[in-house]
XYZ file of C-alpha atoms in Angstrom:
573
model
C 147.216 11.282 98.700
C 144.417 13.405 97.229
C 143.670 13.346 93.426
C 142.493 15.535 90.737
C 138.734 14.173 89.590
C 137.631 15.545 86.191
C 133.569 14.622 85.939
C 132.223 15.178 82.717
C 128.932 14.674 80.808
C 128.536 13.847 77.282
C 124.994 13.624 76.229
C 122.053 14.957 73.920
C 121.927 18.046 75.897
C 123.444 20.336 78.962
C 127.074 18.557 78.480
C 129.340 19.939 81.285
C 132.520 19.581 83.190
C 133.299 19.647 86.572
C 136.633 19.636 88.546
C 137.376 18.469 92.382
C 140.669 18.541 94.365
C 139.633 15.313 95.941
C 136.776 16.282 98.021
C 136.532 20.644 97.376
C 135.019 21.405 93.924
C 136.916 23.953 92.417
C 135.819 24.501 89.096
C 132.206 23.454 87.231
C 130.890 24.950 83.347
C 128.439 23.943 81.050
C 129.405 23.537 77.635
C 126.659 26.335 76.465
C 128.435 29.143 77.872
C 131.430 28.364 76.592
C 130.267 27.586 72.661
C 126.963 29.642 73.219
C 124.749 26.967 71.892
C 122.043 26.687 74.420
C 121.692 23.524 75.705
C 124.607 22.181 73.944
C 125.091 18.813 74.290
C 128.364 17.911 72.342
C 131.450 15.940 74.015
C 132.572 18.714 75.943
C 136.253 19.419 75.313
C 136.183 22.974 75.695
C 134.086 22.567 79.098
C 136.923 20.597 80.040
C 140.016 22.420 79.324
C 138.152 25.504 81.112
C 137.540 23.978 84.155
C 141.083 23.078 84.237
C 142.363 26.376 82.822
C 140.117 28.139 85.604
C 142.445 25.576 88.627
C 145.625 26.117 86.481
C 146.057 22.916 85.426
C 146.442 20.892 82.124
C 144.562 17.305 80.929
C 148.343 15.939 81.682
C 147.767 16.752 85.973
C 144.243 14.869 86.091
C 144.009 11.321 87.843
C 140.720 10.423 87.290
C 137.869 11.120 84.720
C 134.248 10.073 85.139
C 132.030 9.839 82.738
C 128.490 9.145 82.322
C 127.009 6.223 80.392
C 125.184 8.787 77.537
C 126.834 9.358 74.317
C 130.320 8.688 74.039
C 132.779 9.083 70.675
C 132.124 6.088 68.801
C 135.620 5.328 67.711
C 136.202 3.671 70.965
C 133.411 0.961 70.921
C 134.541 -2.220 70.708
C 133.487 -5.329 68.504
C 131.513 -3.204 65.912
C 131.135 -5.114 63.302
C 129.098 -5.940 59.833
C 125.991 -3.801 59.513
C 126.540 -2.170 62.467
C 129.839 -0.389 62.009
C 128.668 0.121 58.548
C 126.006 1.892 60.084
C 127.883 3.551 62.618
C 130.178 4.713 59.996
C 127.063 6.151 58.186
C 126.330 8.448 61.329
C 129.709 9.649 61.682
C 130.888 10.602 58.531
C 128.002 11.629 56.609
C 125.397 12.916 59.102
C 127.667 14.425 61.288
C 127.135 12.251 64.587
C 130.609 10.690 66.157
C 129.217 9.208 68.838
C 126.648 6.882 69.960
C 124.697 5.570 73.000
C 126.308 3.234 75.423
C 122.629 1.491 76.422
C 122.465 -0.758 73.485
C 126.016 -2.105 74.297
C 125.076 -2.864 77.927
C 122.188 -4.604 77.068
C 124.168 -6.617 74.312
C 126.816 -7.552 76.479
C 124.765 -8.283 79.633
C 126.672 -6.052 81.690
C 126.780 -2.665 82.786
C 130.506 -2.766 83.127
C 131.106 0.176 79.768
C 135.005 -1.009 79.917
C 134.170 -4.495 78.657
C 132.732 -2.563 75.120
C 134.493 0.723 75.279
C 138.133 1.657 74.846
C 137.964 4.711 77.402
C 142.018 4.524 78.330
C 142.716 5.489 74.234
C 139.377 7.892 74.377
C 141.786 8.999 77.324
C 144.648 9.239 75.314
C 143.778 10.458 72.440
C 142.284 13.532 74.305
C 145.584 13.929 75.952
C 145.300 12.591 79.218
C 148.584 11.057 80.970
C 148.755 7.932 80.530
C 147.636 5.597 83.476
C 144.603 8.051 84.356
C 141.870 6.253 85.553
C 138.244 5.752 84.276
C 134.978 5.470 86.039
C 131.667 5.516 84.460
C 128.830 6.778 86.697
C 125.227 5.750 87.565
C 123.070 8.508 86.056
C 120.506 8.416 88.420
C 123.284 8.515 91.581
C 125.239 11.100 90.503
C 122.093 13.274 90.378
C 121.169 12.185 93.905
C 124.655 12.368 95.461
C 125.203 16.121 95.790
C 121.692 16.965 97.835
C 123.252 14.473 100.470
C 127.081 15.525 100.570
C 126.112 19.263 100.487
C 124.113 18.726 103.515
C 126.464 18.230 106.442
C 123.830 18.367 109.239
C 121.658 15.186 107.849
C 121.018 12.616 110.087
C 119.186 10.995 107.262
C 117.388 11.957 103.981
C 115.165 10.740 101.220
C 116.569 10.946 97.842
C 114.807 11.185 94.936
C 115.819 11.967 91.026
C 112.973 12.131 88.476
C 114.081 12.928 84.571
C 113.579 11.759 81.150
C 115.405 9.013 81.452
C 119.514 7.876 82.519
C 121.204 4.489 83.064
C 117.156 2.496 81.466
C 115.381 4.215 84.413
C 113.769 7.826 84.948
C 113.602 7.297 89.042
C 115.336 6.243 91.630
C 114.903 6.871 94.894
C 117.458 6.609 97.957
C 117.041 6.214 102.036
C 119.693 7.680 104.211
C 119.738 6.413 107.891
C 121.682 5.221 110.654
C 124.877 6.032 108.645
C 123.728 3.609 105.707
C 122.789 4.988 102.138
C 120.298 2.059 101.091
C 119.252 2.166 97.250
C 115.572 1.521 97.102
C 115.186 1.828 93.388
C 116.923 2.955 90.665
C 120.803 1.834 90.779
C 122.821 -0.919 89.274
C 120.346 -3.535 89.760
C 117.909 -2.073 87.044
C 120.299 -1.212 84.500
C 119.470 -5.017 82.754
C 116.043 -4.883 83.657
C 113.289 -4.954 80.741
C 112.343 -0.741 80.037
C 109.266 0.641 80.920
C 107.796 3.964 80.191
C 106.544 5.521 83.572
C 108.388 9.133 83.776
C 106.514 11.948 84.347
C 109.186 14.213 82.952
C 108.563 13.006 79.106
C 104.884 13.360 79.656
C 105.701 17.050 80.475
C 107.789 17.221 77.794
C 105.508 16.650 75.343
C 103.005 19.058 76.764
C 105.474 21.271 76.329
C 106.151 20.557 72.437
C 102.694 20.230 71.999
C 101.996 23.344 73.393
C 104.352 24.836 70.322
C 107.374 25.222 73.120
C 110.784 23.747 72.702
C 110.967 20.339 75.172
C 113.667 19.961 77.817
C 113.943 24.025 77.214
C 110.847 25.547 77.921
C 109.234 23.356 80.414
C 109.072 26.418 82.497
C 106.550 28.028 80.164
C 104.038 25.356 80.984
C 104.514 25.730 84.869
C 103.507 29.744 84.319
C 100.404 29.159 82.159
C 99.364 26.836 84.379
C 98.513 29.020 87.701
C 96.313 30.748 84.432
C 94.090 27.615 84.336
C 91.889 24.846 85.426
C 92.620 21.369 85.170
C 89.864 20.566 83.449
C 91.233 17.175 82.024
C 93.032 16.296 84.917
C 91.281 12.493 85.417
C 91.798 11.894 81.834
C 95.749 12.188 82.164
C 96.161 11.497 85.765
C 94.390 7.587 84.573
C 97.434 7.335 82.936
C 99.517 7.246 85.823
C 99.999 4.961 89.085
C 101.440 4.591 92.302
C 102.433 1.003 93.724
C 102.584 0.491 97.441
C 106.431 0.708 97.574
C 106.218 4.382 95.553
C 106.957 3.544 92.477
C 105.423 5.563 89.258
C 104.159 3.602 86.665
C 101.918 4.597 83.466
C 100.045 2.871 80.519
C 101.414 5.083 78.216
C 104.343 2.150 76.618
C 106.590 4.203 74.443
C 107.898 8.009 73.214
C 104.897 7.892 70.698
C 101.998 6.606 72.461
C 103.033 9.979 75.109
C 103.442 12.169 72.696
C 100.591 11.312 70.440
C 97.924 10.938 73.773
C 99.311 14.287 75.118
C 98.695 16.148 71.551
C 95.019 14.568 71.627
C 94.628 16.105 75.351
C 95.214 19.414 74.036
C 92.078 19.215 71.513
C 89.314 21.704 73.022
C 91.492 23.168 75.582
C 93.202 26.787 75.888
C 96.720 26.629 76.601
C 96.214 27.754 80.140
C 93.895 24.601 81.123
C 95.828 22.122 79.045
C 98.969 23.429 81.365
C 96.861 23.931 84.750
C 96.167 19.842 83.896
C 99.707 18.961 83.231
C 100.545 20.745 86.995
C 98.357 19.474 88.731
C 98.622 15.718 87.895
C 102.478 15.837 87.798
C 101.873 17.561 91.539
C 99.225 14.594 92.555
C 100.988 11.918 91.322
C 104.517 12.924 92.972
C 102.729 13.281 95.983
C 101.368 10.397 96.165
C 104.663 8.685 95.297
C 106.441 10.381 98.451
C 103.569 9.894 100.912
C 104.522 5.941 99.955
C 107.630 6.664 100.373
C 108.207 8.295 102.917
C 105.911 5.698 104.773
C 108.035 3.236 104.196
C 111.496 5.121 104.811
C 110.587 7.278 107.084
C 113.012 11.170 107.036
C 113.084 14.727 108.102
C 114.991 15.608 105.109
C 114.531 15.079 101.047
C 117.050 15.894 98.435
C 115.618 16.191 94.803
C 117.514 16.103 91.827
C 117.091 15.400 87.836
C 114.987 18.238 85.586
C 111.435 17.187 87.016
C 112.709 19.332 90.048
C 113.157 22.179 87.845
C 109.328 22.610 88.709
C 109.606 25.151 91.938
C 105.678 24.448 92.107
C 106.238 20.923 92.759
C 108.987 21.236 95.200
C 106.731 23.705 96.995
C 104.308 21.173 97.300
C 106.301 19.061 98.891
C 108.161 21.101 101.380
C 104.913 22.169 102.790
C 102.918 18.379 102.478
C 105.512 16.077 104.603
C 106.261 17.941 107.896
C 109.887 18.011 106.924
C 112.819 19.787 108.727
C 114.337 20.999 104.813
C 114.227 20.359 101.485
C 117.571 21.042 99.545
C 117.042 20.674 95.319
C 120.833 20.565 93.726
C 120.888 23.318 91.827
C 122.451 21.975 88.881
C 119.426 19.902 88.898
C 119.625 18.659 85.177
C 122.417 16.717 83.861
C 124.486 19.752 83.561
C 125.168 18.925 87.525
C 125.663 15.112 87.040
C 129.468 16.043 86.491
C 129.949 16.677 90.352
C 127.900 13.847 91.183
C 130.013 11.325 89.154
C 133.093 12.689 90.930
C 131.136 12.918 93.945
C 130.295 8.511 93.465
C 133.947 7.941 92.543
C 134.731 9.255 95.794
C 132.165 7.299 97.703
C 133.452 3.994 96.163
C 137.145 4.852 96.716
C 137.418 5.832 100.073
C 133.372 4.084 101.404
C 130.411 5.699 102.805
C 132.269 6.689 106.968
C 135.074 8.845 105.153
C 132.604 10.509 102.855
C 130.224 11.289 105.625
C 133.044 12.792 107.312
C 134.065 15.150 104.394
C 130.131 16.487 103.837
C 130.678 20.081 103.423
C 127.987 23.198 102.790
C 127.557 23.690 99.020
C 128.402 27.323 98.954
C 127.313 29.907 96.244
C 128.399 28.016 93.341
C 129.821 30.674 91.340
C 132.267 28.281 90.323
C 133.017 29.821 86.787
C 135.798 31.809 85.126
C 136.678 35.248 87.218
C 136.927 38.014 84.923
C 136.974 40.737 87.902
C 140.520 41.550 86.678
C 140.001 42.311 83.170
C 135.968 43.102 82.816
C 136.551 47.114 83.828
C 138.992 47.547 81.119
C 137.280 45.392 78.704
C 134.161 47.195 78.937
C 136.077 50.577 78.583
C 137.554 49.711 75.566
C 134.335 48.931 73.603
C 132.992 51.849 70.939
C 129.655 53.180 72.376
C 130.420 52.060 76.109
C 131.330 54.795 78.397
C 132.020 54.474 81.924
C 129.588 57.042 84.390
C 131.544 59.171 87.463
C 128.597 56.826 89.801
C 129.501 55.129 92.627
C 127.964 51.431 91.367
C 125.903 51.010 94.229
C 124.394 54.247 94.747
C 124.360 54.515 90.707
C 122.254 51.285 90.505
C 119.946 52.313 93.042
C 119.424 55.288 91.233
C 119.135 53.989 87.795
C 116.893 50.903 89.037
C 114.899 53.466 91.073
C 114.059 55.667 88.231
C 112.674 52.249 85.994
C 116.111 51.310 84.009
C 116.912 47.764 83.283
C 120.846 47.046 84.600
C 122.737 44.172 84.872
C 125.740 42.890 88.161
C 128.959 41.554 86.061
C 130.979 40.244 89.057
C 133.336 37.612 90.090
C 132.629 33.945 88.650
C 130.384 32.652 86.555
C 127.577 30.522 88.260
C 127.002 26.929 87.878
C 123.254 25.584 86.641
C 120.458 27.128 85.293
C 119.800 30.018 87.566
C 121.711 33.531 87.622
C 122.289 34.499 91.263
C 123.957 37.067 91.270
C 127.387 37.203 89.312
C 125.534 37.661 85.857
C 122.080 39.135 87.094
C 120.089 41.626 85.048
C 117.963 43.923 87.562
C 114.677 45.733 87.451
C 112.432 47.774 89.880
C 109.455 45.312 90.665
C 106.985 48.026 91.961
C 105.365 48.218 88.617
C 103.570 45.109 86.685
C 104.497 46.742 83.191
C 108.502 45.855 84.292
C 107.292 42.308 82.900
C 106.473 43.314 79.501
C 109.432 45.876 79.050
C 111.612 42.777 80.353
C 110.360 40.303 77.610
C 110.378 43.142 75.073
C 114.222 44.624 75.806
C 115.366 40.610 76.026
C 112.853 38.821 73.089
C 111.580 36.789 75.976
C 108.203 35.427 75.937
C 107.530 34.654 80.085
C 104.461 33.522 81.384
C 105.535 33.788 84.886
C 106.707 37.532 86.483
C 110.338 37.504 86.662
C 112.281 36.228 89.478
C 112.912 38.463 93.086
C 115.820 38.729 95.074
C 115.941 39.602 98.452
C 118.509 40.092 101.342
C 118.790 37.247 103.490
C 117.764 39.887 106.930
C 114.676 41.457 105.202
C 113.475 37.774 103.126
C 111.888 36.583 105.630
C 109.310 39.799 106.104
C 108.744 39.557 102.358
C 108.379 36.024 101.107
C 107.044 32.765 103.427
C 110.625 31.715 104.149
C 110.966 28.921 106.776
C 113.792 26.213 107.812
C 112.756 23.942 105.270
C 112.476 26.292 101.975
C 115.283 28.438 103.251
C 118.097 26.818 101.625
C 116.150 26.050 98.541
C 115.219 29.609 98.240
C 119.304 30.394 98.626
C 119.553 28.890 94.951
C 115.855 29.827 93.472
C 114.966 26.155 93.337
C 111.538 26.680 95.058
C 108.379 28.781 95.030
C 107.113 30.473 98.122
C 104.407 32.472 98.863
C 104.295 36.115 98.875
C 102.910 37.540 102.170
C 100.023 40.040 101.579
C 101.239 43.247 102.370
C 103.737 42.957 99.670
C 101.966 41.491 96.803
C 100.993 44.724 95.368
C 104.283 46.454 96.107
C 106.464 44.420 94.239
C 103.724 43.722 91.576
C 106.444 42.965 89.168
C 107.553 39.210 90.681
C 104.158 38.307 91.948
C 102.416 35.344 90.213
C 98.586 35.126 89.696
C 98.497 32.308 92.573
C 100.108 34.952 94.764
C 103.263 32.798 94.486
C 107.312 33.523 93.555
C 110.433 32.291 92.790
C 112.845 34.019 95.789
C 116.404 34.002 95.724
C 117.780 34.768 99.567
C 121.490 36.562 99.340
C 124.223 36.736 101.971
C 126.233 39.508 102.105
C 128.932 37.477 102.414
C 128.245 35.879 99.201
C 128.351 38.446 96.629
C 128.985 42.047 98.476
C 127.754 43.884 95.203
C 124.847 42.263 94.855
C 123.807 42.654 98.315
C 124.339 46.108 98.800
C 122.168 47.594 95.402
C 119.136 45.757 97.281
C 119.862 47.023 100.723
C 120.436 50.372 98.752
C 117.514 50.528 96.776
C 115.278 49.618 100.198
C 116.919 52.104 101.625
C 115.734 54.583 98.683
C 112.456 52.972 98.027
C 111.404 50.944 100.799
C 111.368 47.748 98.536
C 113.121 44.979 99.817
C 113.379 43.257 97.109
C 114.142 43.492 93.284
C 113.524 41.705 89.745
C 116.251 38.904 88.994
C 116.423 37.327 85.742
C 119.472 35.753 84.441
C 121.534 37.580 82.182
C 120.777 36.767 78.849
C 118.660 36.922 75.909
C 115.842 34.578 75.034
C 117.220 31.429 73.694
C 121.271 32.385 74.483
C 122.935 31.045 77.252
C 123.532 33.346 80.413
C 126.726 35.499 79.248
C 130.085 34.343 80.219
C 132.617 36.898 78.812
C 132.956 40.910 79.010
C 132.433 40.683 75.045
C 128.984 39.136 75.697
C 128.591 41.694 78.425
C 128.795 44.771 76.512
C 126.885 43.325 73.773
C 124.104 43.597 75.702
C 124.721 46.718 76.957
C 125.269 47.846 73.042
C 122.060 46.353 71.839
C 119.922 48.088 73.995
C 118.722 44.884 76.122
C 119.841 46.559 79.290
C 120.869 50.523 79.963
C 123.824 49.770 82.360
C 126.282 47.609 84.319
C 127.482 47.488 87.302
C 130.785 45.734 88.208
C 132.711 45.894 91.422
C 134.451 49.036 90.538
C 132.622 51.262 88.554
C 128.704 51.842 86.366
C 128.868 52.058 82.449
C 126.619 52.869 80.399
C 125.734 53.589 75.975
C 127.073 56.640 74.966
C-alpha cells in the first residue's frame, strides 16, 4: 500500500516542503516564495499546506512526515527544566524565537534518537495531522546525498559527496555505491556523538563572503565571479589551513566560527577584492580535489553525485567533471537544504522498503517544475491589472522580436521550479550579443553581478555552442555546472561569456517547456544566436516570483518590458 510522505525542513535558512506519492514526487516549495522573505528559514507551515494544496490534499491524508534534526518548535522538547526552560522561555516569548536546536539534546541524551527528547506525535497534532501519522527524523548529510543516486537510474555505482556549513555535527560525508551496496564512508549516524571539529570549507567561504561586505549563505556567488578577476596571491597562506588525510577527509586548524572568521578578515588586509576571491577559488578548488583524488582511490566510480551548498560553486564542479575521467557528474539541484525535504522522504523510503526495492524504483529526475500551475488563471490575471495591456503578438514570434530589438522579457509558464535556479517557467530573457545587456540587467533588476548572466540553449544546437559532453550534460540540464564557451562564439554572445572564457549553460528539451524552447529556436532563426541570457525572475534580494501579482509587478515597475505566457505577449501601457 503506497503512502503519502510529507518531507519538510525547518532550519535557519531555505526551509521547504516536499511531497511524494510513495516513490513519484509530486509537489516541492521553498518557504521564500511563498512568504517572499528570501532565504526564509521559519517552520514552514505555509510550504506545507501548498505542497499539499498543489496534490489536492489536506494535513488529515498524510502518513508520514520527515523532518530534519535543525530547529524544531520548542514546545515539544522534553525534560526542560530549571535554567534552561527559563531560558528557553526567554527566547520564545520575548525575542521572538519558538524554537530551538535539536544538537544540544542529542548530545545530552547520548543518542541521536530526537523521539527520546522531542514530542513530534503532539508537534503532529497540534499542526493538524491525523492522528497515528508517523515521524521520521532524517540524517542531514543523507538526505542531501540521496537524490543524486535515486535520480540516476543508469548507475552502476557512484561516489557521493555533500559538503555544507554544517548538518547532523558534520559538514561532509561522503558515500560509495557498488555492487548493489550503498556503504557510508563518512558522515552518517556513527558521527552524530562524535567530539565537533571545524574542517568545512563552506564556512571558510562564507566568511570571505561577509568579509568581502556580501551577505553569507546568499551571496557566495559574488565571490566565485570576482574571482576569475584575480590572482591568488595568498593562496599558501589559506590553503596551510587546510588538509587532506589519506582516507579523504578535510580537516583545518582553524577550531571554531571565530578563529575562521577573524583569520579570513585578516587575509583580506592588502588585497583587492578580486585577489582575495581568486584565493578563496582556488584553494576551495585544490583542496576538494585533492579530497576526491583520495577518494576516489580508495572507492573507485565512474559516477559522482554532489550535494549540500559548497556545490553551488559551478567552478568547482567543473573542475571535477573534467579532473577524474568520469562517465557524469549529476549535482541535485536543490543543492542547499531547500532540497533536503525530498531526500528525507527519499531515506524514509530506503529504510522502509531496503536498498533492492529502492534500486528498483530509481527514476530520471525530470524538470522539476514542481510548483503551483497558474497557466489557468495567469492570462486573465495579467489582463486585469491597470497599466498592463495585452499586444495582438503571437508570443513566440513577439519575443523574438522584442528580444531581437534589445528588450528585457520574461516566460510566465506552467509550475513554479524547485531550487535556486530559474529554468524556464519564471525566466527573464535578454539578447546576449551585446556586453552592455549585463549592466542594463543589474540596473532594470538592482542587481549587482560579477559574473555575465546565465545562457540558455536548445538541447540540438548546445552542443555547437558550449563544451557539452556525457558527463556535464545532465548537470548543464539544471545550470549546476560551468562549461567552456567554444571560440567562435565567445564574442557573439558577449553577454554570458565570463573573463575565463567560461559559462553557466542551461540545455532545454523541447519536451520540457515548449515555450521556452521555441523563443530560442525563434530568435536563432532571426539572429543566428543560439542561445540567449537567462536569469531568474526576480529582483535583487526577492525570491524568484511565484504568483501573477508578482508577475505584473515587474512588468509595472519597469524591471522587464514584457511577458510572455503560453497564450499571449503583454506589455506597459
Amino acid at each position: 500500500m503506497s503512502q503519502l510522505i510529507l518531507g519538510v525542513h525547518s532550519g535557519s535558512h531555505d526551509a521547504a516542503a516536499a511531497l511524494f506519492d510513495d516513490y513519484e514526487l509530486k509537489a516541492a516549495v521553498s518557504l521564500e516564495r511563498l512568504t517572499r522573505n528570501k532565504g526564509d528559514g521559519a517552520y514552514p507551515d505555509l510550504a506545507i499546506d501548498e505542497v499539499l494544496s498543489i496534490a489536492g490534499l489536506t494535513r488529515k491524508d498524510v502518513d508520514v512526515v520527515c523532518h530534519s534534526r535543525t530547529l524544531m518548535p520548542t514546545r515539544y522538547f522534553r525534560n526542560l527544566s530549571g535554567y534552561q526552560w527559563l531560558k528557553e522561555q526567554y527566547r520564545s516569548l520575548l525575542r521572538g524565537k519558538p524554537r530551538r536546536q535539536m544538537m544540544p539534546e542529542i548530545f545530552r541524551h547520548g543518542s541521536p534518537d530526537a523521539e527520546r527528547f522531542y514530542d513530534s506525535a503532539a508537534l503532529l497534532r497540534d499542526k493538524g495531522f491525523r492522528d497515528g501519522t508517523a515521524s521520521f527524523f532524517y540524517n542531514h548529510h543523507e538526505a542531501h546525498a540521496l537524490p543524486a543516486l535515486f535520480y540516476s537510474p543508469d548507475w552502476d555505482d557512484a561516489l557521493l559527496v555533500t559538503a555544507d556549513g554544517g548538518g547532523d555535527n558534520v559538514h561532509y560525508s561522503h558515500r560509495h555505491f557498488a555492487n548493489g551496496t550503498l556503504t557510508d564512508i563518512y558522515g552518517g549516524e556513527d558521527t552524530i556523538l562524535t567530539p565537533a571539529v571545524e574542517d568545512s570549507l563552506g564556512k571558510m567561504y562564507g566568511a570571505a563572503t561577509k568579509a568581502l561586505g556580501f551577505r553569507r549563505v546568499r551571496h557566495e556567488g559574488k565571490v566565485t565571479g570576482l574571482a576569475a578577476m584575480g590572482q591568488p596571491v595568498r593562496a599558501a597562506e589559506l590553503a596551510a589551513k587546510f588538509s587532506v588525510d589519506a582516507n579523504g577527509r578535510i580537516h583545518s586548524t582553524l577550531a571554531s566560527d571565530r578563529e575562521i572568521n577573524a583569520f579570513m578578515q585578516s587575509l583580506l588586509k592588502g588585497l583587492s577584492r578580486e585577489d582575495y576571491a581568486a584565493t578563496v577559488q582556488q584553494v576551495l578548488e585544490d583542496t576538494m580535489r585533492v579530497s576526491f583524488e583520495r577518494l576516489l582511490a580508495r572507492h573507485p566510480a565512474k559516477h559522482v553525485g554532489l550535494s549540500g551548498g559548497v556545490f553551488a560553486n559551478v567552478k568547482l564542479n567543473r573542475l571535477l567533471a573534467e579532473t577524474f575521467g568520469l562517465d557524469e557528474i549529476f549535482v541535485f539541484p536543490a543543492m542547499g537544504d531547500d532540497g533536503l525535504p525530498v531526500g528525507g522522504a527519499l531515506a524514509w523510503l530506503l529504510r522502509r522498503d531496503g536498498l533492492p526495492t529502492w534500486l528498483q524504483n530509481r527514476r530520471d529526475l525530470g524538470p522539476v517544475y514542481l510548483g503551483r500551475d497558474f497557466t489557468a488563471t495567469v492570462d486573465a490575471a495579467l489582463a486585469a491589472i491597470p497599466n498592463v495591456r495585452r499586444t495582438a503578438e503571437d508570443p513566440v514570434a513577439g519575443s523574438v522580436q522584442r528580444l531581437e530589438a534589445g528588450q528585457l522579457g520574461a516566460i510566465y509558464t506552467g509550475r513554479m521550479e524547485y531550487g535556486p535556479r530559474a529554468l524556464g517557467n519564471r525566466t527573464i530573457l535578454a539578447n546576449p550579443s551585446r556586453r552592455e545587456t549585463h549592466d542594463l540587467l543589474n540596473e532594470r533588476l538592482s542587481r549587482s553581478e560579477f559574473m555575465p548572466f546565465a545562457p540558455v540553449a536548445t538541447a540540438e544546437r548546445a552542443g555547437d555552442v558550449f563544451d557539452i559532453t556525457n558527463v556535464n550534460r545532465r548537470a548543464c540540464r539544471y545550470m549546476t555546472i560551468a562549461t567552456d564557451v567554444r571560440p567562435d562564439w565567445r564574442k557573439r554572445i558577449a553577454a554570458v561569456v565570463h573573463v575565463d572564457h567560461s559559462a553557466r549553460p542551461q540545455v532545454i528539451e523541447r519536451a520540457d517547456n515548449p515555450l521556452y524552447h521555441d523563443i530560442i529556436s525563434g530568435f536563432e532563426r532571426a539572429t543566428g544566436l543560439a542561445a540567449l541570457v537567462n536569469t531568474s525572475f526576480n529582483v535583487h534580494e526577492e525570491p524568484i516570483v511565484n504568483t501573477p501579482a508578482e508577475c505584473a509587478r515587474a512588468l509595472t515597475d519597469g524591471r522587464i518590458d514584457f511577458v510572455a505566457t503560453d497564450k499571449a505577449l503583454y506589455v506597459r501601457g
